[in-house]
Amino acid sequence: MSFRVSLAQINPTVGDLDGNAAKVLAHAARAAVLQPDVVVFPELALTGYPPEDLVLRGHFVRDAAAALARVAKDLPRGLSALVGFVEKGRLGLHNAAAFLRGGKVQGVYRKRLLPNYGVFDEKRYFTPGGKPMLLKLGGVTAAVTICEDIWTTRGPAQEAARLGAKVVLNLSASPYHAGKLTQRRRIVQDTARACKAPVAYCNMVGGQDELVFDGGSIAVDARGRALANAPQFEETVVTVDLPAPGKAAPGRPPLTPALSEPLPELEEIYAALMLGTRDYLRKNGFAKAVLGLSGGIDSSLVACLAVDALGKENVVGVTLPSRYNSPETRSDAQILAHHLGIDFKTIPIQTAVDELLDALKPAFDGRPADLTEENLQSRVRGTLLMALSNKFGWLVLTTGNKSEVSVGYSTLYGDTAGGFAPIKDIPKGLVYRLCEWRNMRARTDLIPATVFTRAPTAELRPDQTDQDSLPPYDVLDKAVTLYVEEDKGLDELVKAGIDPATAARVVKLVDGAEYKRRQAPPGVKITPKAFGRDRRMPITNKYRVTGRE
Amino acid sequence: MSFRVSLAQINPTVGDLDGNAAKVLAHAARAAVLQPDVVVFPELALTGYPPEDLVLRGHFVRDAAAALARVAKDLPRGLSALVGFVEKGRLGLHNAAAFLRGGKVQGVYRKRLLPNYGVFDEKRYFTPGGKPMLLKLGGVTAAVTICEDIWTTRGPAQEAARLGAKVVLNLSASPYHAGKLTQRRRIVQDTARACKAPVAYCNMVGGQDELVFDGGSIAVDARGRALANAPQFEETVVTVDLPAPGKAAPGRPPLTPALSEPLPELEEIYAALMLGTRDYLRKNGFAKAVLGLSGGIDSSLVACLAVDALGKENVVGVTLPSRYNSPETRSDAQILAHHLGIDFKTIPIQTAVDELLDALKPAFDGRPADLTEENLQSRVRGTLLMALSNKFGWLVLTTGNKSEVSVGYSTLYGDTAGGFAPIKDIPKGLVYRLCEWRNMRARTDLIPATVFTRAPTAELRPDQTDQDSLPPYDVLDKAVTLYVEEDKGLDELVKAGIDPATAARVVKLVDGAEYKRRQAPPGVKITPKAFGRDRRMPITNKYRVTGRE
């Protein structure tokens, strides 16, 4: 008396209709061996998620329909599958699931609840469906739902249960942030309990621009107890037998139990950064990455990530010393590169910097040195890294963290110049913790101990440290969390123990750096609210946050 | 027997609650002299439009409510006003109009149709209202509507007319593109005819990041004939008497007729670019702009625009010659600067470029010269212009046109480096036409004739012309219009007379340049579909456009 479902947690690429179709077929064939009643693929598996304005093109939607027809035709005989696709209906486009069997599209379910908040824009593209879909599969009535459909109480899943569904299936593309897995499992469990039915939930996996989908697909029984789950961050198929009324299918191959523990916090975040970085390069056709190694904690973390994501033979570290770089930081950069086993280059910048300042001298007309001269060094470094990128086809990784990105402690076209920003959503405190964790995992000081103990510095003028310009990072990170991620006002920052002047300064810096963020490369979303799709602020904005609450 | 309405076409700044409130009050006082039955302000006049994620902050919405209460209190006695604001209701936030009179908010209308396409994201923020608002003003029943509410047949305005409205009022923030005014007037006329009632339509004016609101507010009678209209691109109040049943108010001051012709195409576009550029600088606190003058047509147009928008004393032109810049182009740059009367600086780049190439030599390991060396020159120019920006607080204007932006014929962090890109939505052909128009208006060759006749060139290698790398601009512009603005497939480009190889190449170049566009500064939207808010494509995107239609 069971219902067998395969959760095909695949990693499609946005727009790669042929590749995604082939991936669906390959995973369907793999699942078919275990004779499931149905194999469930993620939401919009055929187009990738989010396809954004691609779906507004008639030719794209037609090509996607053709790809779906090919998948239906080539699916293993006798297998039932649910595949996410874009349907052009009479009322508009639908975020839909095709029920495939016997070489044909047998039916279509249209997502009913369309998220249009946070990173989601589904109301820009899709018309909501109006009806539940109940499928009779292996003698069991199963409800089809898509992602948001189960993120509400008394929603489409509950309606389907009232109409007789004994199993709830869900196709998802639910992006990662730290802690999301727990939240998502609770949603699945709540749905099971509310519907009094087992739930099989298939999530997407893979990186897409600033989003990472972490997989972690799960099946629970009617009381919400986990029956099986897929690991995070891996493409895989998990097959599970759900308890369900009806006759048991005889003679099916036995299943090996698939239950894994969630990853510990730091390992999970590190894995998300790796997958996001690897997929950005791979899906955009880059094999190798290059980055500036300053001997600081940020570039050390990005170097480790890059090596873990791409392999040491695919990472190039460059030190670009001016007269302000200390022998200590240069040595730390070199030691790290040596430990990681990556190619390491030195390109001194002082002569070129002097030459540029010389060319500017008449225009500067005797004005005293200020941030201009600091930014210029950073831009020379950006220019040199981009030259390596252009000459060898390497992608430049930037090394700015969320604390810096928030307050604009960076040089536009300088250290922000690059194709991908792996740690742009990681606050400085977390950068340290991730580096400690990475060293611990290596069971050695992969990143030299002095990198942790030295005061952070941009090394753009003599004896500079970040704390000359910024509040201590623990204070800054707290202020950024409250102001950026939680949309709190000044009063609340002060209530949380940040002194009023510091709070006002951080808020002003964050507001003033919007233009820099707008021209910065994408990076992996890790927090509940990342800069980018998640937080859409005008550049032109004269609002000054008050203390009023 | 008439209904007197003042259309206060104001230019608010997003987030500037105090400034916008003061502006509303100043214009209300100005209107009050003519004793209108009501003064109508634009949609979201108090917050500016679009306020984006600012409205997701509780403290912002509370501050905006306080600003509205102050406006209500300080409004001239006896005056009725409709002011756009954000209302926090029980069901969520509303894009709302406050009816103010007697020192208080007497009522609130909530926008019922929320646009969520093109540049609009209103469903991200707002809950639609469910009810019409009919106001008895000076004995006449008037319906209140907001923008999109009248952009549909059988919508809220028609419903209000059935319920007895004899006049339709509309508060709008309708962004500009070339040709939009005609479209907008037709909508207003259609509404009047469908409702059998006069319509008074108040549009916003001003620049906000990539949008320009062009004003052009209008009042029409029940047959759609224009009774009065406001000019485009100017902050103003227009007062008009609408024919309406009811008793006439005695002794009101007479009105001077306000009917103006729409601007001719090129003058209108030029005015939009000027306003967008001026407002971006002004609202972000910049007084002066700097740009590179190459002696080419693009930088010539941007220089003229900047001077017309900011005044010649606020524009600095810089020539940054390398060994590839001809004496002819340098001379044209200088002549233009002289004609415009702007400060003109020369900063040679060759020595710095040679120094950087020298530093890269070991890393380049004997590889032949390629695009890398060209990009490097461009990045040195970007670095130098940014140094001037940092030292003097001038905003860098970039000079790339839409044809270049489309195919990525630019250097990221080089010629794309800057704060604002005035002509990023202007195709090359239109750049020429605007320059011709500007010379004609000047009744002299403000831009030297040779700038028009010389083949366009980036001057980054010997004897280079744009046409070495790109199709002729008339072909390119046609392909870009079809592919980018109209979302056509390859077949349709070919049907339109573009040869298949060229069409395929343009499509590939456009798709491949998304990462550059994502890091480029904002610029004024002029076409029906501009890059940016209007066209949201994934960077990671393996879709390859086919010929299938």
Tab-separated table of C-alpha atoms in Angstrom, chain B residues 109-437:
chain	number	residue	atom	x	y	z
B	109	TYR	CA	-9.155	56.895	-3.200
B	110	ARG	CA	-7.104	53.741	-3.822
B	111	LYS	CA	-5.818	52.976	-7.296
B	112	ARG	CA	-7.673	49.961	-8.630
B	113	LEU	CA	-5.611	48.919	-11.641
B	114	LEU	CA	-1.950	48.365	-10.813
B	115	PRO	CA	0.467	48.140	-13.753
B	116	ASN	CA	3.086	45.417	-13.369
B	117	TYR	CA	4.670	45.321	-16.819
B	118	GLY	CA	7.341	47.308	-18.673
B	119	VAL	CA	8.952	49.679	-16.183
B	120	PHE	CA	6.147	49.170	-13.634
B	121	ASP	CA	6.210	46.979	-10.509
B	122	GLU	CA	3.147	48.175	-8.642
B	123	LYS	CA	1.950	44.708	-7.656
B	124	ARG	CA	5.191	44.318	-5.721
B	125	TYR	CA	4.082	47.094	-3.426
B	126	PHE	CA	0.419	47.843	-3.581
B	127	THR	CA	-2.958	46.255	-2.921
B	128	PRO	CA	-5.590	47.396	-5.431
B	129	GLY	CA	-8.511	49.446	-4.206
B	130	GLY	CA	-11.997	48.048	-4.661
B	131	LYS	CA	-14.243	51.078	-4.858
B	132	PRO	CA	-14.767	54.165	-7.004
B	133	MET	CA	-14.589	57.611	-5.367
B	134	LEU	CA	-17.174	60.210	-6.279
B	135	LEU	CA	-16.697	63.700	-4.863
B	136	LYS	CA	-19.205	66.516	-4.817
B	137	LEU	CA	-17.101	69.555	-5.713
B	138	GLY	CA	-18.699	72.956	-6.396
B	139	GLY	CA	-21.986	71.208	-7.031
B	140	VAL	CA	-20.502	68.789	-9.586
B	141	THR	CA	-19.940	65.055	-9.080
B	142	ALA	CA	-16.354	64.231	-9.976
B	143	ALA	CA	-14.707	60.786	-10.165
B	144	VAL	CA	-11.168	60.335	-8.903
B	145	THR	CA	-8.914	57.916	-10.815
B	146	ILE	CA	-5.182	57.229	-10.795
B	147	CYS	CA	-3.115	56.668	-13.951
B	148	GLU	CA	-3.649	53.028	-15.086
B	149	ASP	CA	-7.301	53.245	-13.986
B	150	ILE	CA	-8.114	54.942	-17.302
B	151	TRP	CA	-5.773	52.847	-19.496
B	152	THR	CA	-8.429	50.239	-20.110
B	153	THR	CA	-11.846	50.250	-21.698
B	154	ARG	CA	-14.698	49.589	-19.260
B	155	GLY	CA	-12.524	50.346	-16.247
B	156	PRO	CA	-12.973	52.355	-13.058
B	157	ALA	CA	-13.688	55.657	-14.906
B	158	GLN	CA	-16.548	54.129	-16.876
B	159	GLU	CA	-17.917	52.578	-13.705
B	160	ALA	CA	-17.797	55.974	-11.981
B	161	ALA	CA	-19.618	57.578	-14.920
B	162	ARG	CA	-22.385	54.991	-14.639
B	163	LEU	CA	-22.619	55.914	-10.962
B	164	GLY	CA	-23.185	59.550	-11.876
B	165	ALA	CA	-19.773	61.197	-12.271
B	166	LYS	CA	-19.994	64.237	-14.527
B	167	VAL	CA	-16.246	64.914	-14.554
B	168	VAL	CA	-13.289	62.487	-14.433
B	169	LEU	CA	-10.103	63.528	-12.651
B	170	ASN	CA	-6.879	61.576	-13.086
B	171	LEU	CA	-3.614	61.735	-11.127
B	172	SER	CA	-0.774	60.270	-13.187
B	173	ALA	CA	2.923	59.499	-13.206
B	174	SER	CA	3.217	58.397	-16.796
B	175	PRO	CA	6.792	58.094	-18.029
B	176	TYR	CA	7.971	59.409	-21.349
B	177	HIS	CA	8.965	57.689	-24.518
B	178	ALA	CA	8.935	59.226	-27.972
B	179	GLY	CA	5.347	59.167	-29.181
B	180	LYS	CA	3.846	58.598	-25.736
B	181	LEU	CA	2.106	61.998	-25.614
B	182	THR	CA	-0.081	61.124	-28.589
B	183	GLN	CA	-0.926	57.761	-27.059
B	184	ARG	CA	-1.722	59.357	-23.722
B	185	ARG	CA	-3.966	62.003	-25.276
B	186	ARG	CA	-5.867	59.323	-27.124
B	187	ILE	CA	-6.448	57.476	-23.836
B	188	VAL	CA	-7.757	60.658	-22.224
B	189	GLN	CA	-10.031	61.361	-25.206
B	190	ASP	CA	-11.333	57.787	-25.302
B	191	THR	CA	-12.108	57.991	-21.602
B	192	ALA	CA	-14.027	61.235	-22.077
B	193	ARG	CA	-16.100	59.783	-24.905
B	194	ALA	CA	-16.762	56.518	-23.091
B	195	CYS	CA	-17.769	58.369	-19.913
B	196	LYS	CA	-19.551	61.164	-21.791
B	197	ALA	CA	-17.778	63.522	-19.385
B	198	PRO	CA	-14.860	65.926	-19.454
B	199	VAL	CA	-11.547	64.526	-18.233
B	200	ALA	CA	-8.830	66.488	-16.414
B	201	TYR	CA	-5.542	64.616	-16.441
B	202	CYS	CA	-2.535	65.732	-14.367
B	203	ASN	CA	0.810	64.141	-15.167
B	204	MET	CA	4.058	64.342	-13.263
B	205	VAL	CA	7.108	66.081	-14.703
B	206	GLY	CA	10.818	65.480	-14.029
B	207	GLY	CA	13.593	62.932	-14.215
B	208	GLN	CA	13.973	59.951	-11.870
B	209	ASP	CA	16.931	57.662	-12.580
B	210	GLU	CA	16.158	56.182	-16.014
B	211	LEU	CA	12.671	57.632	-16.311
B	212	VAL	CA	11.554	61.047	-17.456
B	213	PHE	CA	8.016	62.220	-16.777
B	214	ASP	CA	7.123	64.684	-19.469
B	215	GLY	CA	4.068	66.395	-18.040
B	216	GLY	CA	1.784	67.403	-20.911
B	217	SER	CA	-1.231	67.417	-18.590
B	218	ILE	CA	-4.479	67.898	-20.457
B	219	ALA	CA	-8.174	68.644	-20.038
B	220	VAL	CA	-10.727	67.587	-22.645
B	221	ASP	CA	-14.470	67.998	-22.956
B	222	ALA	CA	-16.946	65.122	-23.090
B	223	ARG	CA	-16.295	64.736	-26.824
B	224	GLY	CA	-12.565	64.503	-26.312
B	225	ARG	CA	-11.703	67.967	-27.585
B	226	ALA	CA	-8.745	69.584	-25.838
B	227	LEU	CA	-9.746	72.501	-23.611
B	228	ALA	CA	-6.327	73.158	-22.139
B	229	ASN	CA	-2.981	71.491	-21.838
B	230	ALA	CA	0.281	72.021	-20.051
B	231	PRO	CA	3.597	72.102	-21.894
B	232	GLN	CA	5.892	69.089	-21.722
B	233	PHE	CA	8.967	68.985	-19.468
B	234	GLU	CA	8.006	72.033	-17.369
B	235	GLU	CA	6.735	72.405	-13.861
B	236	THR	CA	3.545	74.449	-14.081
B	237	VAL	CA	-0.075	74.844	-13.059
B	238	VAL	CA	-2.775	74.974	-15.706
B	239	THR	CA	-6.301	75.973	-14.707
B	240	VAL	CA	-9.284	75.265	-16.916
B	241	ASP	CA	-13.078	75.499	-16.812
B	242	LEU	CA	-14.756	72.233	-17.760
B	243	PRO	CA	-18.321	72.365	-19.049
B	244	ALA	CA	-20.409	70.623	-16.415
B	245	PRO	CA	-23.999	70.725	-15.206
B	246	GLY	CA	-24.708	72.621	-12.008
B	247	LYS	CA	-24.669	76.228	-10.868
B	248	ALA	CA	-21.819	78.470	-11.953
B	249	ALA	CA	-19.570	79.856	-9.251
B	250	PRO	CA	-19.905	83.632	-9.379
B	251	GLY	CA	-17.092	86.118	-9.550
B	252	ARG	CA	-14.120	83.910	-10.215
B	253	PRO	CA	-11.122	85.471	-11.955
B	254	PRO	CA	-11.126	84.875	-15.715
B	255	LEU	CA	-8.673	82.353	-17.173
B	256	THR	CA	-6.182	82.809	-19.947
B	257	PRO	CA	-6.467	79.980	-22.447
B	258	ALA	CA	-3.665	77.433	-22.211
B	259	LEU	CA	-3.373	75.380	-25.344
B	260	SER	CA	-0.002	74.518	-26.782
B	261	GLU	CA	1.113	72.396	-29.695
B	262	PRO	CA	3.111	69.237	-29.011
B	263	LEU	CA	6.832	69.641	-29.633
B	264	PRO	CA	8.245	68.364	-32.931
B	265	GLU	CA	9.837	64.909	-32.596
B	266	LEU	CA	13.504	65.853	-32.303
B	267	GLU	CA	12.911	68.837	-30.070
B	268	GLU	CA	10.797	66.656	-27.781
B	269	ILE	CA	13.445	63.936	-27.527
B	270	TYR	CA	16.178	66.492	-26.943
B	271	ALA	CA	14.110	68.130	-24.208
B	272	ALA	CA	13.562	64.744	-22.552
B	273	LEU	CA	17.304	64.058	-22.562
B	274	MET	CA	18.022	67.503	-21.126
B	275	LEU	CA	15.487	67.174	-18.328
B	276	GLY	CA	16.589	63.622	-17.478
B	277	THR	CA	20.225	64.683	-17.318
B	278	ARG	CA	19.599	67.897	-15.412
B	279	ASP	CA	17.380	66.220	-12.829
B	280	TYR	CA	19.763	63.306	-12.303
B	281	LEU	CA	22.555	65.718	-11.434
B	282	ARG	CA	20.463	68.186	-9.470
B	283	LYS	CA	18.528	65.611	-7.434
B	284	ASN	CA	21.755	63.745	-6.629
B	285	GLY	CA	23.572	66.879	-5.563
B	286	PHE	CA	25.919	67.429	-8.514
B	287	ALA	CA	26.419	70.878	-10.009
B	288	LYS	CA	28.955	70.069	-12.704
B	289	ALA	CA	29.583	67.339	-15.267
B	290	VAL	CA	32.722	66.165	-17.035
B	291	LEU	CA	32.946	64.083	-20.187
B	292	GLY	CA	35.509	62.819	-22.638
B	293	LEU	CA	35.379	64.608	-25.977
B	294	SER	CA	36.623	62.378	-28.767
B	295	GLY	CA	35.677	64.513	-31.730
B	296	GLY	CA	33.019	61.930	-32.589
B	297	ILE	CA	29.286	62.386	-32.978
B	298	ASP	CA	28.242	60.751	-29.681
B	299	SER	CA	30.354	62.854	-27.352
B	300	SER	CA	29.437	65.924	-29.401
B	301	LEU	CA	25.746	65.290	-28.715
B	302	VAL	CA	26.308	64.653	-25.010
B	303	ALA	CA	28.383	67.837	-24.736
B	304	CYS	CA	25.596	69.912	-26.319
B	305	LEU	CA	23.011	68.287	-24.084
B	306	ALA	CA	25.086	68.862	-20.978
B	307	VAL	CA	25.601	72.535	-21.813
B	308	ASP	CA	21.922	73.042	-22.576
B	309	ALA	CA	20.924	71.186	-19.398
B	310	LEU	CA	23.488	72.558	-16.940
B	311	GLY	CA	24.937	75.735	-18.428
B	312	LYS	CA	28.318	76.032	-20.100
B	313	GLU	CA	30.054	76.993	-16.851
B	314	ASN	CA	29.065	73.590	-15.439
B	315	VAL	CA	30.521	71.373	-18.146
B	316	VAL	CA	34.125	70.276	-18.577
B	317	GLY	CA	35.301	68.564	-21.759
B	318	VAL	CA	38.442	66.464	-21.712
B	319	THR	CA	40.387	65.022	-24.604
B	320	LEU	CA	42.529	62.024	-23.678
B	321	PRO	CA	44.646	61.325	-26.725
B	322	SER	CA	46.693	58.193	-27.346
B	323	ARG	CA	48.871	57.586	-30.381
B	324	TYR	CA	45.795	56.475	-32.343
B	325	ASN	CA	43.875	59.722	-32.081
B	326	SER	CA	44.112	61.741	-35.261
B	327	PRO	CA	44.828	65.476	-35.286
B	328	GLU	CA	41.452	65.880	-37.058
B	329	THR	CA	39.332	64.370	-34.291
B	330	ARG	CA	41.294	66.201	-31.599
B	331	SER	CA	40.792	69.443	-33.442
B	332	ASP	CA	37.048	68.796	-33.815
B	333	ALA	CA	36.786	68.157	-30.086
B	334	GLN	CA	38.533	71.420	-29.370
B	335	ILE	CA	36.414	73.379	-31.841
B	336	LEU	CA	33.218	72.005	-30.310
B	337	ALA	CA	34.392	72.929	-26.806
B	338	HIS	CA	35.232	76.402	-28.083
B	339	HIS	CA	31.832	76.790	-29.753
B	340	LEU	CA	30.085	75.652	-26.571
B	341	GLY	CA	32.300	77.869	-24.434
B	342	ILE	CA	33.185	75.099	-22.002
B	343	ASP	CA	36.357	74.403	-20.084
B	344	PHE	CA	38.541	72.074	-22.153
B	345	LYS	CA	41.378	69.951	-20.833
B	346	THR	CA	43.905	67.730	-22.551
B	347	ILE	CA	45.310	64.741	-20.675
B	348	PRO	CA	47.530	62.552	-22.857
B	349	ILE	CA	47.331	58.853	-21.999
B	350	GLN	CA	50.041	57.178	-24.077
B	351	THR	CA	52.790	57.119	-21.440
B	352	ALA	CA	50.489	55.628	-18.815
B	353	VAL	CA	49.168	53.081	-21.321
B	354	ASP	CA	52.716	52.062	-22.224
B	355	GLU	CA	53.584	51.777	-18.549
B	356	LEU	CA	50.620	49.481	-17.876
B	357	LEU	CA	51.400	47.314	-20.900
B	358	ASP	CA	54.961	47.099	-19.686
B	359	ALA	CA	53.799	45.927	-16.260
B	360	LEU	CA	51.650	43.289	-17.967
B	361	LYS	CA	54.384	42.066	-20.299
B	362	PRO	CA	55.630	39.167	-18.139
B	363	ALA	CA	52.068	37.966	-17.555
B	364	PHE	CA	51.131	38.310	-21.229
B	365	ASP	CA	54.038	36.072	-22.107
B	366	GLY	CA	54.413	37.159	-25.730
B	367	ARG	CA	50.765	36.849	-26.708
B	368	PRO	CA	49.869	38.989	-29.721
B	369	ALA	CA	47.972	42.247	-29.325
B	370	ASP	CA	44.193	41.933	-29.482
B	371	LEU	CA	41.140	43.674	-27.979
B	372	THR	CA	42.919	43.687	-24.613
B	373	GLU	CA	45.189	46.531	-25.638
B	374	GLU	CA	42.224	48.497	-27.009
B	375	ASN	CA	40.215	48.040	-23.836
B	376	LEU	CA	43.171	49.087	-21.746
B	377	GLN	CA	43.325	52.501	-23.407
B	378	SER	CA	39.631	52.968	-22.785
B	379	ARG	CA	40.032	51.988	-19.108
B	380	VAL	CA	42.867	54.459	-18.656
B	381	ARG	CA	40.527	57.168	-19.953
B	382	GLY	CA	37.794	55.993	-17.575
B	383	THR	CA	40.265	56.059	-14.686
B	384	LEU	CA	41.371	59.605	-15.502
B	385	LEU	CA	37.838	60.953	-15.864
B	386	MET	CA	36.899	59.298	-12.574
B	387	ALA	CA	39.948	60.911	-10.954
B	388	LEU	CA	38.649	64.319	-12.046
B	389	SER	CA	35.239	63.344	-10.714
B	390	ASN	CA	36.681	62.325	-7.346
B	391	LYS	CA	38.921	65.389	-7.065
B	392	PHE	CA	36.372	68.030	-8.047
B	393	GLY	CA	32.985	66.405	-7.394
B	394	TRP	CA	31.986	66.459	-11.068
B	395	LEU	CA	29.687	63.752	-12.394
B	396	VAL	CA	31.107	61.793	-15.340
B	397	LEU	CA	28.713	61.574	-18.292
B	398	THR	CA	29.246	58.576	-20.560
B	399	THR	CA	28.660	58.918	-24.277
B	400	GLY	CA	27.598	55.466	-25.517
B	401	ASN	CA	24.496	55.270	-27.727
B	402	LYS	CA	21.856	52.536	-27.843
B	403	SER	CA	23.375	50.821	-30.888
B	404	GLU	CA	26.669	50.386	-29.027
B	405	VAL	CA	24.990	49.471	-25.749
B	406	SER	CA	22.969	46.817	-27.562
B	407	VAL	CA	25.889	44.976	-29.106
B	408	GLY	CA	28.380	45.716	-26.334
B	409	TYR	CA	30.631	47.821	-28.554
B	410	SER	CA	32.183	49.439	-25.511
B	411	THR	CA	34.718	48.793	-22.781
B	412	LEU	CA	33.358	47.939	-19.369
B	413	TYR	CA	34.994	50.300	-16.793
B	414	GLY	CA	36.334	52.240	-19.798
B	415	ASP	CA	33.967	54.340	-21.870
B	416	THR	CA	31.048	52.948	-19.818
B	417	ALA	CA	32.510	54.367	-16.593
B	418	GLY	CA	30.423	57.219	-15.267
B	419	GLY	CA	27.405	58.292	-13.303
B	420	PHE	CA	24.879	58.933	-16.041
B	421	ALA	CA	24.514	57.875	-19.665
B	422	PRO	CA	22.326	60.501	-21.347
B	423	ILE	CA	22.096	58.881	-24.796
B	424	LYS	CA	22.153	55.182	-23.914
B	425	ASP	CA	18.655	54.758	-25.369
B	426	ILE	CA	19.341	56.750	-28.563
B	427	PRO	CA	20.207	54.643	-31.641
B	428	LYS	CA	23.121	55.903	-33.724
B	429	GLY	CA	20.929	57.141	-36.574
B	430	LEU	CA	18.953	59.273	-34.144
B	431	VAL	CA	22.206	60.602	-32.648
B	432	TYR	CA	23.016	62.082	-36.066
B	433	ARG	CA	19.526	63.515	-36.491
B	434	LEU	CA	19.609	65.135	-33.051
B	435	CYS	CA	23.006	66.677	-33.813
B	436	GLU	CA	21.736	68.046	-37.119
B	437	TRP	CA	18.714	69.472	-35.355
